[in-house]
Amino acid sequence: MTTDGEAEEGSMLIEHLGKRPVIHPGARVAPNATLCGDVTVGPGTSIGFGAVLTAESGPIVVGAHCVIMDTAVLRGVRGMPLTIGDHVLVGPRASLTGCTIEDEVFLATGATVFNGARIGRGAEVRINGVVHLRTVLPAGATVPIGWIAVGDPASILPPHEHDRIWAVQKPLEFPKYVFGVERPLEGSTIMPTVMPRYARALAAWHAEDRELPPEEGAADGE
């Protein structure tokens, strides 16, 4: 992004459900990054190449002096906005959905943070770490490489501890919380029911999207 608040040529800014991205004049948005809908980017923040910030049915707010690295994917969803504080790093290939990231958090390459999770100030989620659905990771905590944080308060467990992870994860009710359906009986699946409905909803939500010229995503600096 240039100093006058225009996104670099090749950035895709999309008006979605009547909302358009608002980018502070002091932020940088790389060519081929995509910002869709009710996305706010604060001063001094950098959005990297290939990053996708999509406020599909809930807003995204990125604070000041953050770095959202190349190919990170951030999604705001209905009832679960995605909020990122100040001085936060979101690494390449990271995936964040409908969660709250407090100030000074470090999310390494491939980190995943699920719906309704909260990461406290100064916490770290290292390479390929996972913060699961509705999990609260306290300030200053660390999720080691490839480990999983699950529950409130969070248990931080290695991936081979599947039974312990599932004992905490199952009552968090991913199918109901995310898709509004009951968990299926053992051996059954929600996918034939949920995926057509989800695909139709996405098509409807995006039916009237409109690509904006770069200057329309600029804030006025006030």
Short mmCIF file of C-alpha atoms in Angstrom, two decimals:
data_model
loop_
_atom_site.label_atom_id
_atom_site.label_comp_id
_atom_site.label_asym_id
_atom_site.label_seq_id
_atom_site.Cartn_x
_atom_site.Cartn_y
_atom_site.Cartn_z
CA MET A 1 0.00 0.00 0.00
CA THR A 2 1.27 3.47 -0.77
CA THR A 3 1.39 6.31 1.76
CA ASP A 4 -1.78 7.88 0.38
CA GLY A 5 -3.82 4.80 1.28
CA GLU A 6 -4.12 3.11 -2.11
CA ALA A 7 -3.72 -0.66 -2.16
CA GLU A 8 -0.98 -1.90 -4.45
CA GLU A 9 -1.96 -2.86 -7.97
CA GLY A 10 -3.17 -6.45 -8.00
CA SER A 11 -4.71 -6.39 -4.51
CA MET A 12 -8.32 -7.55 -4.61
CA LEU A 13 -10.75 -5.52 -2.53
CA ILE A 14 -14.32 -6.81 -2.58
CA GLU A 15 -17.54 -5.22 -1.41
CA HIS A 16 -19.57 -7.96 0.28
CA LEU A 17 -23.07 -7.67 1.75
CA GLY A 18 -22.80 -3.91 1.36
CA LYS A 19 -19.56 -3.66 3.35
CA ARG A 20 -16.14 -2.85 1.98
CA PRO A 21 -12.61 -3.09 3.40
CA VAL A 22 -11.22 -0.09 5.29
CA ILE A 23 -7.44 0.11 5.15
CA HIS A 24 -5.51 2.67 7.17
CA PRO A 25 -3.29 4.89 4.99
CA GLY A 26 -0.25 3.70 6.95
CA ALA A 27 -0.91 0.01 6.24
CA ARG A 28 0.47 -2.10 3.40
CA VAL A 29 -1.58 -4.60 1.41
CA ALA A 30 0.45 -6.71 -1.01
CA PRO A 31 -0.46 -7.37 -4.63
CA ASN A 32 -2.67 -10.51 -4.89
CA ALA A 33 -3.88 -10.27 -1.27
CA THR A 34 -7.69 -10.45 -1.03
CA LEU A 35 -9.82 -8.47 1.42
CA CYS A 36 -13.54 -9.17 1.27
CA GLY A 37 -16.28 -7.28 3.08
CA ASP A 38 -16.20 -5.79 6.57
CA VAL A 39 -12.42 -5.90 7.05
CA THR A 40 -10.54 -3.19 8.95
CA VAL A 41 -6.75 -2.97 8.81
CA GLY A 42 -4.96 -0.75 11.32
CA PRO A 43 -1.95 1.56 10.98
CA GLY A 44 1.48 0.13 10.36
CA THR A 45 0.09 -3.31 9.55
CA SER A 46 1.35 -5.41 6.63
CA ILE A 47 -0.85 -7.88 4.72
CA GLY A 48 1.35 -10.27 2.75
CA PHE A 49 1.22 -11.86 -0.68
CA GLY A 50 -1.67 -14.25 -1.21
CA ALA A 51 -3.23 -13.57 2.19
CA VAL A 52 -7.04 -13.82 2.31
CA LEU A 53 -9.15 -11.85 4.81
CA THR A 54 -12.82 -12.62 4.25
CA ALA A 55 -15.54 -11.18 6.47
CA GLU A 56 -18.01 -13.74 5.18
CA SER A 57 -20.75 -13.20 7.72
CA GLY A 58 -18.85 -11.49 10.56
CA PRO A 59 -16.32 -8.66 10.67
CA ILE A 60 -12.54 -8.82 10.79
CA VAL A 61 -10.54 -6.19 12.67
CA VAL A 62 -6.73 -6.23 12.52
CA GLY A 63 -4.99 -3.84 14.90
CA ALA A 64 -1.87 -1.73 14.58
CA HIS A 65 1.62 -2.86 13.63
CA CYS A 66 0.64 -6.44 12.84
CA VAL A 67 2.15 -8.70 10.20
CA ILE A 68 -0.22 -11.04 8.39
CA MET A 69 2.19 -13.13 6.37
CA ASP A 70 1.89 -14.63 2.91
CA THR A 71 -0.96 -17.13 2.32
CA ALA A 72 -2.55 -16.74 5.78
CA VAL A 73 -6.34 -17.15 5.73
CA LEU A 74 -8.53 -15.14 8.15
CA ARG A 75 -12.33 -15.53 8.29
CA GLY A 76 -14.97 -13.67 10.26
CA VAL A 77 -18.19 -15.67 10.68
CA ARG A 78 -21.71 -15.03 11.93
CA GLY A 79 -21.75 -14.34 15.66
CA MET A 80 -17.97 -14.81 15.80
CA PRO A 81 -15.99 -11.82 14.55
CA LEU A 82 -12.27 -12.20 14.07
CA THR A 83 -10.40 -9.64 16.15
CA ILE A 84 -6.62 -9.23 16.22
CA GLY A 85 -4.94 -6.83 18.65
CA ASP A 86 -1.75 -4.84 18.17
CA HIS A 87 1.77 -6.11 17.46
CA VAL A 88 0.62 -9.59 16.38
CA LEU A 89 2.33 -11.89 13.89
CA VAL A 90 0.22 -14.35 11.88
CA GLY A 91 2.54 -16.70 10.03
CA PRO A 92 2.39 -18.17 6.53
CA ARG A 93 -0.35 -20.79 6.00
CA ALA A 94 -1.97 -19.89 9.31
CA SER A 95 -5.76 -20.27 9.46
CA LEU A 96 -7.91 -18.20 11.85
CA THR A 97 -11.71 -18.36 12.02
CA GLY A 98 -14.01 -16.32 14.23
CA CYS A 99 -11.56 -15.97 17.11
CA THR A 100 -10.01 -13.30 19.34
CA ILE A 101 -6.26 -12.71 19.31
CA GLU A 102 -5.04 -10.31 21.98
CA ASP A 103 -1.98 -8.03 21.75
CA GLU A 104 1.58 -9.26 21.16
CA VAL A 105 0.62 -12.81 20.14
CA PHE A 106 2.92 -14.91 17.95
CA LEU A 107 1.19 -17.38 15.61
CA ALA A 108 3.79 -19.33 13.66
CA THR A 109 3.68 -20.98 10.25
CA GLY A 110 0.67 -23.24 9.85
CA ALA A 111 -0.96 -22.30 13.17
CA THR A 112 -4.72 -22.95 13.28
CA VAL A 113 -7.16 -21.14 15.57
CA PHE A 114 -10.79 -22.28 15.49
CA ASN A 115 -14.17 -20.64 16.04
CA GLY A 116 -14.79 -18.99 19.38
CA ALA A 117 -11.22 -19.40 20.63
CA ARG A 118 -9.39 -16.68 22.54
CA ILE A 119 -5.61 -16.30 22.72
CA GLY A 120 -4.30 -14.20 25.58
CA ARG A 121 -1.73 -11.45 25.40
CA GLY A 122 1.81 -12.52 24.59
CA ALA A 123 0.91 -16.17 23.96
CA GLU A 124 2.68 -18.22 21.29
CA VAL A 125 1.34 -20.92 19.00
CA ARG A 126 4.33 -22.48 17.32
CA ILE A 127 4.63 -24.22 13.93
CA ASN A 128 1.48 -26.21 13.06
CA GLY A 129 0.05 -25.74 16.54
CA VAL A 130 -3.73 -25.85 16.97
CA VAL A 131 -6.00 -23.85 19.28
CA HIS A 132 -9.30 -25.69 19.13
CA LEU A 133 -12.92 -24.61 19.13
CA ARG A 134 -13.99 -22.40 22.07
CA THR A 135 -10.58 -22.80 23.70
CA VAL A 136 -9.13 -20.12 25.96
CA LEU A 137 -5.33 -19.94 25.87
CA PRO A 138 -4.10 -17.79 28.75
CA ALA A 139 -1.72 -14.86 28.46
CA GLY A 140 1.89 -15.90 28.01
CA ALA A 141 1.08 -19.56 27.27
CA THR A 142 2.94 -21.55 24.59
CA VAL A 143 1.57 -24.26 22.32
CA PRO A 144 4.65 -26.26 21.19
CA ILE A 145 5.29 -27.31 17.60
CA GLY A 146 2.42 -29.47 16.39
CA TRP A 147 0.63 -29.59 19.77
CA ILE A 148 -3.05 -28.91 20.45
CA ALA A 149 -4.64 -26.54 22.96
CA VAL A 150 -8.21 -27.51 23.82
CA GLY A 151 -10.75 -26.44 26.43
CA ASP A 152 -11.34 -23.58 28.85
CA PRO A 153 -8.94 -23.31 30.53
CA ALA A 154 -6.79 -24.86 27.83
CA SER A 155 -5.13 -28.23 28.15
CA ILE A 156 -2.02 -28.26 25.95
CA LEU A 157 -1.42 -31.77 24.64
CA PRO A 158 0.79 -33.56 22.09
CA PRO A 159 -0.98 -34.92 19.00
CA HIS A 160 -0.51 -38.58 19.96
CA GLU A 161 -2.72 -38.02 23.04
CA HIS A 162 -5.84 -38.38 20.91
CA ASP A 163 -8.05 -39.88 23.61
CA ARG A 164 -7.25 -37.07 26.05
CA ILE A 165 -7.79 -34.42 23.37
CA TRP A 166 -11.11 -35.97 22.32
CA ALA A 167 -12.33 -36.18 25.90
CA VAL A 168 -12.09 -32.38 26.09
CA GLN A 169 -12.96 -31.63 22.47
CA LYS A 170 -16.13 -33.72 22.16
CA PRO A 171 -18.22 -31.73 24.70
CA LEU A 172 -17.29 -28.51 22.87
CA GLU A 173 -19.73 -29.72 20.18
CA PHE A 174 -18.11 -28.65 16.92
CA PRO A 175 -21.08 -29.74 14.71
CA LYS A 176 -23.64 -27.78 16.73
CA TYR A 177 -21.46 -24.73 17.40
CA VAL A 178 -20.26 -24.30 13.82
CA PHE A 179 -23.01 -25.84 11.67
CA GLY A 180 -26.03 -25.86 13.98
CA VAL A 181 -26.60 -29.62 13.80
CA GLU A 182 -26.41 -32.40 16.34
CA ARG A 183 -23.43 -34.74 16.37
CA PRO A 184 -24.32 -37.82 14.30
CA LEU A 185 -24.48 -41.32 15.69
CA GLU A 186 -21.28 -43.35 15.64
CA GLY A 187 -20.58 -44.43 12.06
CA SER A 188 -22.78 -41.70 10.55
CA THR A 189 -21.81 -38.35 9.06
CA ILE A 190 -23.28 -34.86 8.85
CA MET A 191 -21.51 -34.11 5.57
CA PRO A 192 -24.31 -34.94 3.04
CA THR A 193 -26.70 -32.77 5.07
CA VAL A 194 -24.44 -29.86 5.94
CA MET A 195 -22.23 -29.38 2.86
CA PRO A 196 -25.00 -28.68 0.29
CA ARG A 197 -26.58 -26.19 2.69
CA TYR A 198 -23.23 -24.54 3.39
CA ALA A 199 -22.36 -24.33 -0.31
CA ARG A 200 -25.74 -22.74 -1.09
CA ALA A 201 -25.27 -20.21 1.70
CA LEU A 202 -21.82 -19.24 0.45
CA ALA A 203 -23.16 -18.81 -3.07
CA ALA A 204 -26.00 -16.62 -1.82
CA TRP A 205 -23.77 -14.52 0.43
CA HIS A 206 -21.33 -13.81 -2.40
CA ALA A 207 -23.85 -13.45 -5.24
CA GLU A 208 -23.68 -9.65 -5.24
CA ASP A 209 -20.01 -9.19 -4.38
CA ARG A 210 -18.34 -6.37 -6.27
CA GLU A 211 -14.64 -5.91 -6.88
CA LEU A 212 -13.53 -2.41 -5.92
CA PRO A 213 -10.84 -0.26 -7.44
CA PRO A 214 -7.89 -0.07 -5.02
CA GLU A 215 -8.55 3.51 -3.96
CA GLU A 216 -12.00 2.59 -2.62
CA GLY A 217 -10.43 0.51 0.13
CA ALA A 218 -8.51 3.43 1.56
CA ALA A 219 -9.32 5.09 4.86
CA ASP A 220 -9.40 8.85 5.06
CA GLY A 221 -6.69 8.91 7.72
CA GLU A 222 -8.90 10.34 10.44
#
